[in-house]
Amino acid sequence: MPHEGTHRDRRPGVRAAYWFIIASVLAAGILLREKDSDFIARLRLLGFDVLQQTLPRASDPDYPVRIIDIDDPSIKAFGNWPWKRDLLAKLIDKLFASGVRVVALDMVFPDATPSALDRLPEALRKSPELKPLLDKYAEAQSPDDVMAAALSGRRVVLGIIGTSQDAGSTPPAKASFATIGENPSSFVHEFLGASVNISVLQRAAAGIGALNWFPDHDQILRRIPLVMSLSDQLYPSLASETLRVLIGAKTIRVRTAGDGGFTGNNGITTVAIGDAIIPTDADGQIWIHFSRHDAKRLISAADVLQDKALPHSLEGRIAIIGTTAPGLLDLRATPLDPVISGVEINAQALEQLIGAAPLVRPDYAKGMEIVFTVTSTLILAAMIYVWGARVAAAVGFATVCVFALGAVWAFSHGLLIDAVFPIMTNSAAYILGTGYLYFEAESERNRGRLTLRRIAQEMESAAQIQRTFLPREIPTGPFDSKFDIFAIMKPAKSVGGDFYDYFLINDRKLGFLVGDVSGKGVPAALFMSVSRTVLRTIAFDDEEPGCVLSKVNSILSRDNTEGMFVTIFYAVLDLETGVLTFSSAGHDDAVLLTDAQGCEPMGHMGPAIALFDVAEYPTGTRNLSPGDTVVLLSDGITEAFNIDGRVFGLERLVKWLNKRTSATSADIVHHLDAEVTRFAEGTEQSDDITCVALRFIG
């Protein structure tokens, strides 16, 4: 943005309006952040996704959590899902035989397995002949009993699913809860009912964990809950319950803190399981630091059942039984993978709970981000105001990099810090602040243009007035055929300080002169008009040129507080006799051009007018012959510079005039003007150019 002057040059109203805009941007930003509108939340989550994609978690090469995958090969080998529960019991037996520490089933068993007797026609079931056989068959273990026996006494965790409808009584959780602070049930996600396991499996399992997840608005799963409420009672999730069973803890401790405020977290702060203290969001969820899908984490259930799994691949590990088969619809989206199985998400969550700590969104994060945003925005706004948009743009870009790199650094240390909000606020302040200052600068330029246009019009009017002081016609009289005179004046500005004049003093005497006032522009033009008027008034007394200049000096030197002065070459030609009398007040740019002697410079004869209160000016005399020419000019000709820095000079002028001794006065003036213009081509005219040529015809 063009930067006009400094901040001190700006009007107080502009300064007040600018800081009002910046304050409004900050107020709007803070209000939106406090309200946490859907738009702000979406951008924040997008920023977190970028961090996940920039620094994905590396998979633990030991794979402490193994997924026992009911995949397509398993379904082909053992039949369609759901499998018989005695087959699942066999799978569980195989897993514990391989040395797993905990088995978690990412599934729910809400219905009992139908007995084969239930499928017999009622007539056969009541047949007396078949009764002994049927009674013996009924005493045999059902698939549910077989599976319950496989669960009993082992570290096995089953799932439970919260529902929006009350489905009857929900069995109590296997884990007990201890709360510190407010009741956490008011903060966690709540369900009216639950889809539970059949009672025989419920009793046999060592733990029961909820399988519910809560994707964000874009259906991307970024967090999983550690606790939730089912039918008004706290329940652990499958991941937290598996950790509890692994550790052997009886109680899950939930801490709540704060009443919100500027930085506080009104809700759950930590969930403790044994010695593991896990920071959570206010609703009891943790952020997962995802790794990309890793096929090495999975072992086919068919390989386990057929004893094909690699030796020691399960020993000392947690096994989660689930499915990645697309047809079973247990698929989710994460910041790293658009399609990933739900069981793998649980596995990654468990890896973080037992190993590397999960990501943490600190309870002070929002307050810290607001403080950083306000501080950086005010600093950036001050730089825009003081140094302009270019410097501020560089600083703003550096600030964006600092926020972005700071967020990446914090993420690498397990902290989620929002860089999007401060970057957006800084950008909004930059755009609106620079936009307003640009608008004001353009308005100021427009005002300046109008002022300059008005001044130009006034200067043009002044130039027109100045031109009225110059003679418009050649004087006429009895001897007007005895001379030829021509003159031009080209001011360096609209108005200048040079002037010329010629007039008949009486029928036989012609006065002519050239003057050059110190300075340029309007002051010089005003002093010129006064000088010309005074000289012309005195000249009509028909005195010698030297006496005229002396009187002019005595008048103009009075009250000359500005210290201005004027150089004048004044001459009087007797048209009848050809006698030329002349005097110079500091003006030595005059040449007599004759056929016999060529060019004769007529030099300095006295000081400039108005420098001294009293000054004497001698009068010189020359007898002109027919064809002689007097050339009076200003130093705008002799001191004209070319593009190489050389001056036109008196010597060049004399050489040029020597070639034109027979030219008319108009030819001399026009061609001299053209020669000076050609010489100074490519440079700006630095001084007024004035030239008068008088040719005595005789």
XYZ file of C-alpha atoms in Angstrom:
698
model
C 0.000 0.000 0.000
C 1.381 3.463 -0.767
C 2.417 5.057 2.474
C 1.944 8.800 2.619
C 4.283 10.472 5.047
C 4.445 9.200 8.596
C 1.824 8.383 11.183
C 2.353 11.863 12.651
C 1.004 13.385 9.433
C -2.382 11.685 9.750
C -5.376 13.500 11.061
C -6.632 12.528 14.551
C -9.901 11.338 13.021
C -8.052 8.870 10.789
C -6.073 7.552 13.751
C -9.195 7.114 15.865
C -11.096 5.384 13.045
C -8.163 3.067 12.338
C -7.845 1.876 15.923
C -11.610 1.545 16.142
C -11.461 -0.864 13.186
C -8.660 -2.869 14.819
C -10.546 -2.982 18.133
C -13.687 -4.101 16.295
C -11.786 -6.919 14.587
C -10.431 -8.085 17.945
C -13.817 -7.813 19.636
C -15.518 -9.755 16.850
C -12.800 -12.386 16.878
C -12.951 -12.880 20.640
C -16.742 -12.965 20.573
C -16.727 -15.616 17.841
C -14.107 -17.613 19.712
C -16.032 -17.430 22.979
C -19.203 -18.444 21.205
C -17.187 -21.038 19.275
C -19.426 -20.868 16.252
C -19.604 -23.772 13.867
C -17.428 -21.894 11.357
C -14.667 -21.281 13.902
C -14.837 -24.878 15.147
C -14.572 -26.224 11.609
C -11.496 -24.149 10.886
C -9.875 -25.178 14.164
C -10.473 -28.872 13.399
C -9.102 -28.370 9.903
C -5.933 -26.942 11.437
C -5.658 -29.932 13.780
C -6.081 -32.283 10.797
C -3.193 -30.556 9.035
C -1.042 -31.172 12.118
C -2.043 -34.847 12.129
C -1.142 -35.125 8.458
C 2.143 -33.269 8.971
C 3.300 -35.356 11.954
C 1.444 -38.675 11.972
C 2.263 -41.011 14.841
C 4.664 -43.787 13.953
C 3.377 -47.274 14.684
C 5.024 -49.086 17.585
C 7.083 -51.821 15.906
C 6.284 -54.180 18.826
C 2.545 -53.785 18.162
C 1.418 -54.004 21.795
C -2.185 -54.157 20.585
C -3.073 -56.769 17.993
C -6.260 -56.805 15.952
C -7.714 -60.253 15.473
C -9.385 -59.565 12.200
C -12.534 -61.345 11.107
C -11.611 -60.617 7.524
C -12.727 -62.047 4.193
C -10.394 -65.083 4.394
C -11.770 -65.860 7.868
C -15.356 -65.612 6.637
C -14.520 -67.879 3.713
C -12.905 -70.417 6.019
C -15.478 -70.466 8.858
C -18.678 -69.125 7.380
C -20.563 -65.873 7.309
C -20.801 -63.533 10.229
C -22.102 -63.803 12.914
C -20.117 -66.850 13.855
C -21.318 -69.456 16.305
C -20.319 -68.529 19.804
C -18.581 -71.825 20.423
C -16.299 -70.847 17.492
C -15.646 -67.490 19.174
C -14.950 -69.379 22.398
C -12.384 -71.464 20.536
C -10.817 -68.246 19.189
C -10.593 -66.823 22.702
C -9.009 -70.054 23.976
C -6.443 -69.934 21.188
C -5.579 -66.330 22.005
C -4.964 -66.941 25.692
C -3.026 -70.053 24.802
C -0.789 -67.814 22.647
C -0.022 -65.634 25.670
C -2.260 -62.583 25.205
C -2.885 -60.609 28.378
C -6.322 -59.179 27.589
C -8.926 -59.962 24.949
C -11.407 -57.241 23.970
C -14.320 -57.936 21.676
C -15.369 -54.974 19.555
C -18.945 -56.263 19.415
C -22.102 -56.870 21.441
C -24.043 -60.132 21.950
C -27.595 -58.966 22.724
C -29.429 -62.167 21.797
C -29.103 -65.744 22.959
C -28.103 -68.388 20.419
C -31.211 -70.298 19.338
C -31.154 -73.988 20.411
C -31.486 -76.694 17.788
C -34.468 -78.029 19.751
C -36.286 -74.729 19.233
C -36.272 -75.340 15.508
C -37.976 -78.771 15.816
C -41.719 -79.005 15.166
C -43.758 -78.905 18.341
C -45.121 -82.427 17.683
C -41.615 -83.879 17.734
C -40.640 -81.950 20.844
C -43.666 -83.447 22.671
C -43.193 -86.945 21.308
C -42.873 -89.502 24.194
C -40.559 -91.661 22.129
C -38.043 -88.840 21.611
C -38.259 -87.360 25.111
C -35.234 -89.253 26.592
C -33.066 -88.240 23.635
C -34.266 -84.649 23.691
C -33.723 -84.346 27.447
C -30.183 -85.620 27.083
C -29.532 -83.131 24.270
C -30.985 -80.278 26.314
C -28.554 -80.990 29.133
C -25.634 -80.406 26.784
C -23.926 -76.964 26.907
C -25.291 -74.299 24.561
C -22.912 -72.192 22.417
C -23.566 -69.290 24.824
C -22.522 -71.475 27.772
C -19.420 -72.556 25.901
C -18.495 -68.930 25.236
C -19.265 -67.928 28.832
C -16.949 -70.705 30.026
C -14.230 -69.319 27.725
C -14.734 -65.847 29.273
C -14.948 -66.919 32.865
C -11.895 -66.185 34.958
C -10.090 -64.492 32.107
C -9.375 -60.871 31.227
C -12.009 -60.483 28.574
C -13.849 -57.236 27.807
C -17.160 -57.142 25.960
C -18.830 -54.190 24.302
C -22.054 -52.356 25.027
C -23.790 -49.766 22.837
C -25.641 -46.733 24.184
C -28.992 -46.021 22.542
C -31.339 -43.062 22.402
C -34.257 -45.138 23.689
C -34.696 -46.690 27.079
C -34.491 -50.446 26.436
C -35.032 -51.491 30.034
C -32.620 -51.879 32.863
C -28.948 -51.550 32.045
C -26.645 -53.780 34.091
C -24.145 -51.920 36.227
C -20.648 -51.420 34.909
C -17.928 -53.808 35.988
C -15.811 -50.802 36.942
C -16.604 -48.626 39.893
C -16.210 -44.865 39.656
C -14.828 -42.308 42.074
C -15.408 -38.652 41.233
C -13.534 -35.605 42.446
C -15.421 -32.380 41.936
C -18.798 -31.956 40.320
C -20.859 -34.884 39.070
C -19.265 -35.865 35.716
C -22.576 -37.215 34.380
C -23.566 -33.646 33.489
C -20.525 -33.288 31.210
C -20.259 -36.636 29.398
C -22.325 -37.826 26.466
C -25.528 -39.375 27.729
C -27.733 -42.209 26.434
C -31.152 -43.181 27.718
C -30.630 -46.896 27.224
C -28.196 -49.493 25.956
C -27.944 -52.577 23.825
C -26.404 -55.043 26.296
C -24.987 -58.551 26.202
C -27.005 -61.563 27.295
C -26.742 -62.100 31.009
C -24.636 -65.287 30.879
C -21.906 -63.439 28.928
C -22.357 -60.241 30.945
C -21.645 -62.091 34.180
C -18.658 -63.993 32.782
C -16.834 -61.013 31.290
C -14.163 -59.204 33.306
C -15.127 -55.856 31.820
C -17.818 -54.120 29.796
C -16.978 -51.075 27.687
C -19.133 -48.821 25.541
C -18.547 -48.808 21.787
C -20.118 -45.425 21.045
C -18.142 -42.761 19.230
C -18.921 -39.138 18.416
C -17.605 -37.981 15.032
C -17.429 -34.270 14.313
C -19.709 -32.420 11.887
C -17.760 -33.749 8.892
C -18.117 -37.341 10.136
C -14.400 -37.532 10.822
C -13.478 -39.212 14.084
C -10.797 -37.313 15.976
C -11.596 -38.177 19.599
C -12.923 -41.136 21.535
C -14.615 -41.011 24.945
C -13.150 -42.590 28.046
C -16.425 -42.358 29.970
C -20.080 -41.789 29.118
C -23.470 -42.099 30.729
C -25.776 -45.034 29.990
C -29.169 -45.011 31.700
C -27.967 -42.463 34.266
C -24.855 -44.402 35.254
C -21.229 -43.885 34.252
C -19.743 -46.410 31.878
C -16.219 -46.717 30.575
C -15.493 -46.967 26.877
C -14.041 -50.142 25.429
C -10.539 -48.586 25.369
C -10.587 -47.338 28.976
C -12.202 -50.555 30.251
C -9.587 -52.670 28.485
C -6.856 -50.569 30.127
C -8.525 -51.036 33.531
C -8.723 -54.819 33.080
C -5.102 -54.893 31.888
C -3.909 -52.974 34.933
C -6.178 -54.881 37.294
C -7.717 -51.739 38.734
C -11.141 -51.777 40.299
C -11.956 -48.089 40.167
C -11.842 -45.381 37.529
C -11.284 -41.944 39.043
C -12.854 -38.940 37.280
C -11.836 -35.387 38.167
C -13.802 -32.270 37.253
C -12.626 -28.745 37.868
C -13.443 -25.084 37.375
C -16.522 -23.164 36.494
C -15.274 -22.108 33.096
C -14.407 -18.435 33.103
C -11.900 -16.991 30.704
C -9.522 -19.941 30.588
C -11.043 -22.570 32.804
C -12.391 -25.893 31.648
C -15.930 -26.354 32.888
C -16.008 -30.123 32.918
C -13.832 -33.196 33.221
C -10.081 -32.612 33.342
C -8.585 -36.069 33.930
C -9.545 -39.736 34.063
C -7.263 -41.890 36.210
C -7.019 -45.667 35.801
C -4.553 -47.203 38.209
C -1.381 -45.129 37.984
C -2.313 -43.790 34.562
C -3.662 -40.230 34.715
C -5.138 -39.253 31.359
C -5.990 -35.597 30.534
C -9.295 -35.265 28.714
C -11.559 -32.685 27.160
C -14.462 -31.335 29.167
C -16.742 -34.140 27.949
C -14.334 -36.909 28.935
C -12.927 -37.537 25.453
C -9.289 -37.841 24.398
C -7.687 -36.721 21.151
C -6.082 -39.569 19.256
C -2.713 -39.037 17.648
C -3.372 -41.232 14.656
C -0.945 -43.368 12.748
C -1.647 -44.470 9.240
C -3.242 -47.820 8.548
C -0.693 -50.542 9.235
C -1.509 -54.049 7.998
C 1.132 -55.500 10.337
C -1.098 -54.609 13.261
C -3.695 -57.146 12.024
C -3.704 -60.930 12.364
C -6.386 -62.903 10.567
C -8.764 -64.757 12.886
C -8.471 -67.727 10.518
C -4.702 -67.846 11.129
C -5.277 -67.947 14.892
C -7.912 -70.663 14.668
C -5.759 -72.689 12.283
C -2.573 -72.138 14.355
C -0.916 -70.284 11.498
C -0.133 -67.094 13.412
C 3.531 -66.292 13.793
C 5.062 -67.505 17.052
C 5.312 -64.817 19.765
C 3.206 -62.405 17.664
C 0.535 -62.454 20.405
C 2.483 -63.091 23.581
C 2.146 -60.344 26.185
C -0.137 -58.270 24.004
C -3.713 -57.035 24.012
C -5.924 -58.664 21.401
C -8.998 -56.904 20.045
C -11.389 -59.077 18.096
C -13.154 -57.149 15.384
C -13.694 -56.940 11.672
C -12.280 -54.970 8.781
C -14.473 -56.658 6.199
C -16.205 -53.896 4.180
C -19.478 -55.730 4.073
C -19.845 -55.560 7.878
C -20.003 -51.720 7.787
C -17.653 -51.096 10.733
C -15.784 -48.377 8.807
C -14.838 -44.857 9.880
C -12.904 -41.809 8.626
C -9.972 -40.198 10.443
C -7.775 -37.178 9.628
C -5.305 -39.584 8.000
C -7.482 -42.246 6.421
C -10.810 -41.682 4.662
C -11.737 -45.326 5.341
C -10.500 -47.286 8.339
C -12.080 -49.984 10.469
C -13.493 -49.087 13.846
C -11.526 -51.838 15.551
C -8.269 -50.278 14.318
C -9.250 -46.947 15.858
C -9.766 -48.684 19.199
C -6.402 -50.378 18.779
C -4.650 -47.054 18.145
C -6.361 -45.486 21.146
C -5.218 -48.371 23.376
C -1.649 -48.061 22.059
C -1.581 -44.465 23.256
C -3.179 -45.254 26.614
C -0.629 -47.953 27.451
C 2.351 -46.340 25.762
C 2.733 -42.860 24.357
C 0.410 -40.316 25.931
C -2.548 -39.192 23.807
C -2.798 -35.685 22.473
C -3.890 -33.084 24.998
C -5.886 -29.927 24.411
C -4.878 -28.028 27.588
C -7.601 -26.277 29.563
C -5.575 -23.058 29.288
C -5.301 -23.334 25.497
C -8.238 -21.094 24.634
C -7.191 -18.295 26.969
C -3.587 -18.481 25.802
C -4.664 -18.363 22.155
C -6.833 -15.300 22.798
C -3.978 -13.511 24.590
C -1.533 -14.321 21.780
C -4.102 -13.211 19.224
C -4.753 -9.855 20.886
C -1.050 -9.160 21.443
C 0.085 -10.086 17.941
C -2.814 -8.225 16.309
C -2.075 -5.014 18.214
C 1.638 -5.225 17.375
C 0.868 -5.865 13.703
C -1.677 -3.031 13.636
C 0.840 -0.626 15.172
C 3.425 -1.595 12.553
C 0.907 -1.050 9.767
C 0.089 2.386 11.135
C 3.694 3.475 11.755
C 5.697 1.771 8.991
C 3.129 0.973 6.341
C 1.746 -2.186 4.824
C 4.949 -3.490 3.250
C 6.900 -3.750 6.479
C 3.806 -5.008 8.284
C 3.268 -7.650 5.579
C 6.749 -9.045 6.193
C 6.193 -9.013 9.938
C 2.713 -10.497 9.485
C 4.111 -13.307 7.354
C 6.746 -13.982 9.996
C 4.007 -14.002 12.648
C 1.984 -16.535 10.646
C 5.089 -18.710 10.376
C 5.696 -18.418 14.123
C 2.113 -19.444 14.915
C 2.187 -22.319 12.440
C 5.605 -23.593 13.513
C 4.663 -23.102 17.162
C 1.575 -25.244 16.661
C 3.688 -27.914 14.953
C 6.233 -27.829 17.784
C 3.500 -28.091 20.419
C 1.891 -30.962 18.498
C 5.208 -32.810 18.451
C 5.132 -32.566 22.261
C 1.573 -33.841 22.498
C -0.207 -30.480 22.775
C -2.989 -29.272 20.499
C -2.731 -25.500 20.019
C -4.977 -23.683 17.563
C -2.954 -21.552 15.131
C -5.880 -20.899 12.790
C -7.728 -18.433 15.054
C -4.783 -16.044 15.627
C -3.753 -16.279 11.967
C -7.301 -15.449 10.835
C -7.612 -12.548 13.259
C -4.209 -11.134 12.265
C -5.121 -11.468 8.599
C -8.472 -9.742 9.108
C -6.803 -6.884 10.999
C -4.160 -6.539 8.268
C -6.681 -6.532 5.415
C -9.153 -4.143 7.042
C -6.466 -1.894 8.552
C -4.458 -1.511 5.359
C -7.663 -1.213 3.352
C -8.842 1.674 5.487
C -5.458 3.450 5.389
C -5.298 2.935 1.626
C -8.773 4.428 1.305
C -7.738 7.421 3.411
C -4.498 7.815 1.441
C -6.429 7.794 -1.825
C -8.888 10.322 -0.419
C -5.972 12.518 0.622
C -4.452 12.170 -2.846
C -7.727 13.143 -4.428
C -7.869 16.210 -2.206
C -4.271 16.957 -3.199
C -5.099 16.539 -6.873
C -7.997 18.960 -6.537
C -5.715 21.432 -4.771
C -3.041 21.080 -7.438
C -5.637 21.471 -10.165
C -6.895 24.642 -8.489
C -3.339 25.935 -8.115
C -2.630 25.097 -11.763
C -5.699 27.052 -12.796
C -4.575 29.964 -10.646
C -1.067 29.743 -12.096
C -2.451 29.728 -15.616
C -4.471 32.811 -14.759
C -1.311 34.406 -13.367
C 0.570 33.463 -16.539
C -2.119 35.071 -18.648
C -1.894 38.206 -16.523
C 1.893 38.151 -16.838
C 1.659 37.877 -20.606
C -0.426 41.053 -20.639
C 2.626 42.936 -19.335
C 4.597 41.974 -22.426
C 4.267 44.124 -25.548
C 1.880 42.627 -28.051
C 2.609 44.812 -31.085
C 5.638 46.526 -32.568
C 5.536 50.254 -31.788
C 4.519 52.421 -34.743
C 5.589 55.945 -35.532
C 7.389 58.113 -38.084
C 10.492 55.926 -37.953
C 8.918 52.459 -37.587
C 10.493 51.392 -40.857
C 13.992 51.937 -39.468
C 14.037 48.920 -37.131
C 12.986 45.293 -36.922
C 12.380 43.815 -33.450
C 11.246 40.391 -32.258
C 11.139 38.740 -28.788
C 10.087 35.585 -26.926
C 9.860 34.516 -23.298
C 9.531 30.866 -22.168
C 9.120 30.604 -18.382
C 10.516 27.511 -16.634
C 7.283 27.391 -14.628
C 3.791 28.571 -15.410
C 4.891 32.037 -14.434
C 8.448 33.303 -14.442
C 10.740 36.116 -13.368
C 12.090 37.050 -16.814
C 10.559 39.894 -18.780
C 11.213 42.018 -21.795
C 9.722 45.266 -23.069
C 10.010 47.704 -25.949
C 8.239 51.030 -26.396
C 8.579 54.425 -28.046
C 9.748 57.078 -25.637
C 8.999 59.716 -28.258
C 8.703 59.716 -32.003
C 12.417 59.051 -32.617
C 13.570 57.041 -29.580
C 12.832 53.345 -28.970
C 13.456 51.888 -25.532
C 13.932 48.134 -25.160
C 15.105 45.926 -22.312
C 15.445 42.459 -20.829
C 15.143 41.714 -17.109
C 15.727 38.667 -14.922
C 14.286 38.575 -11.402
C 15.887 36.379 -8.760
C 13.911 33.204 -8.140
C 11.041 31.729 -10.095
C 7.328 31.273 -9.880
C 4.736 33.651 -8.483
C 7.032 35.780 -6.220
C 9.401 36.425 -9.133
C 6.485 37.235 -11.424
C 5.108 39.777 -8.958
C 8.502 41.457 -8.525
C 8.893 41.441 -12.316
C 5.593 43.242 -12.840
C 6.550 45.907 -10.313
C 10.027 46.310 -11.870
C 8.651 46.623 -15.386
C 6.024 49.166 -14.335
C 8.516 51.336 -12.412
C 11.103 51.280 -15.221
C 8.598 52.098 -17.961
C 7.217 55.002 -15.884
C 10.672 56.512 -15.326
C 11.829 55.813 -18.887
C 9.290 58.276 -20.297
C 11.220 61.090 -18.619
C 13.666 60.635 -21.545
C 16.749 60.375 -19.406
C 19.890 58.343 -20.086
C 19.550 54.580 -19.421
C 21.997 54.785 -16.494
C 19.933 57.470 -14.758
C 16.761 55.484 -15.330
C 18.269 52.375 -13.694
C 19.528 54.398 -10.736
C 16.051 55.760 -10.075
C 14.500 52.325 -10.490
C 16.998 50.941 -7.957
C 16.219 53.615 -5.390
C 12.493 52.823 -5.616
C 12.692 49.005 -5.610
C 15.261 48.807 -2.806
C 12.795 50.421 -0.383
C 10.947 47.954 1.884
C 12.522 45.000 0.050
C 12.114 42.702 3.072
C 12.278 39.542 0.966
C 15.713 40.497 -0.403
C 14.711 40.050 -4.029
C 16.625 41.667 -6.870
C 16.478 42.011 -10.634
C 19.123 42.297 -13.345
C 18.194 44.572 -16.283
C 19.820 45.496 -19.561
C 18.139 48.672 -20.790
C 18.918 50.406 -24.101
C 17.566 53.324 -26.063
C 17.989 53.569 -29.844
C 17.746 56.901 -31.662
C 15.945 55.764 -34.773
C 16.951 58.852 -36.723
C 20.733 58.829 -36.024
C 21.331 55.162 -35.067
C 22.922 56.127 -31.733
C 22.472 53.382 -29.143
C 22.731 54.278 -25.456
C 22.566 51.515 -22.903
C 23.224 50.542 -19.324
C 23.338 47.237 -17.491
C 22.276 46.488 -13.912
C 24.092 43.192 -13.358
C 22.902 41.843 -16.716
C 25.736 40.899 -19.044
C 23.866 38.694 -21.516
C 23.766 41.197 -24.369
C 25.533 41.089 -27.733
C 26.009 43.607 -30.543
C 26.142 41.840 -33.894
C 27.760 43.779 -36.791
C 28.923 42.831 -40.259
C 32.287 44.487 -39.716
C 33.311 43.267 -36.261
C 31.048 40.258 -35.717
C 29.820 39.762 -32.156
C 30.637 42.235 -29.397
C 29.459 41.261 -25.899
C 28.190 44.226 -23.927
C 29.034 43.337 -20.356
C 28.480 44.222 -16.740
C 28.183 47.918 -15.897
C 26.607 48.024 -12.384
C 25.035 45.947 -9.585
C 21.650 44.282 -9.789
C 18.642 46.421 -8.976
C 17.433 46.440 -5.324
C 20.627 45.072 -3.791
C 21.705 48.476 -2.492
C 19.751 51.544 -1.528
C 21.957 53.751 -3.729
C 23.731 52.618 -6.878
C 25.173 54.374 -9.928
C 24.891 52.941 -13.410
C 27.038 54.350 -16.226
C 25.666 54.720 -19.713
C 27.419 53.287 -22.755
C 27.093 54.454 -26.361
C 27.392 52.734 -29.729
C 26.711 54.040 -33.231
C 24.771 51.450 -35.148
C 25.120 50.990 -38.871
C 22.316 49.696 -41.021
C 22.120 45.929 -40.606
C 23.569 45.885 -37.068
C 21.634 43.829 -34.567
C 21.417 44.018 -30.784
C 20.577 40.704 -29.083
C 19.428 40.829 -25.441
C 18.864 37.546 -23.628
C 18.559 36.032 -20.179
C 20.897 33.523 -18.557
C 18.332 30.795 -19.260
C 20.045 30.544 -22.682
C 23.728 30.785 -21.769
C 23.303 28.579 -18.660
C 21.150 25.886 -20.289
C 22.469 22.380 -19.479
C 22.489 19.353 -21.743
C 22.132 15.716 -20.670
C 25.904 15.440 -20.166
C 25.963 18.374 -17.761
C 27.644 20.856 -20.133
C 26.373 24.434 -20.413
C 25.442 26.243 -23.619
C 27.736 29.151 -22.673
C 28.538 32.583 -24.117
C 31.295 31.217 -26.349
C 28.912 28.844 -28.118
C 26.389 31.694 -28.410
C 28.937 34.025 -30.051
C 30.039 31.341 -32.543
C 26.442 30.658 -33.401
C 25.580 34.361 -33.880
C 28.669 35.010 -36.040
C 27.101 32.754 -38.652
C 23.894 34.803 -38.729
C 24.959 38.431 -39.019
C 22.548 39.013 -41.874
C 19.517 37.232 -40.396
C 16.347 39.033 -39.462
C 15.499 39.538 -35.805
C 12.713 36.926 -35.979
C 15.067 34.380 -37.574
C 17.715 34.977 -34.933
C 15.241 34.530 -32.068
C 13.481 31.466 -33.512
C 16.653 29.656 -34.553
C 18.421 30.455 -31.283
C 15.466 29.057 -29.341
C 15.532 25.896 -31.483
C 19.302 25.524 -30.994
C 19.008 25.773 -27.213
C 16.116 23.282 -27.220
C 18.148 20.821 -29.287
C 21.179 21.285 -27.033
C 19.182 20.644 -23.824
C 17.118 17.754 -25.222
C 16.391 15.149 -22.540
C 16.649 17.622 -19.663
C 14.091 19.747 -17.911
C 14.186 23.479 -18.507
C 15.802 24.873 -15.398
C 15.440 28.625 -15.965
C 13.309 31.117 -17.848
C 14.409 31.744 -21.437
C 14.034 35.262 -22.828
C 15.482 36.739 -25.999
C 15.003 40.119 -27.753
C 16.619 40.890 -31.123
C 16.557 44.424 -32.550
C 17.918 45.011 -36.075
C 18.661 48.590 -37.130
C 17.607 49.017 -40.746
C 18.618 52.675 -41.026
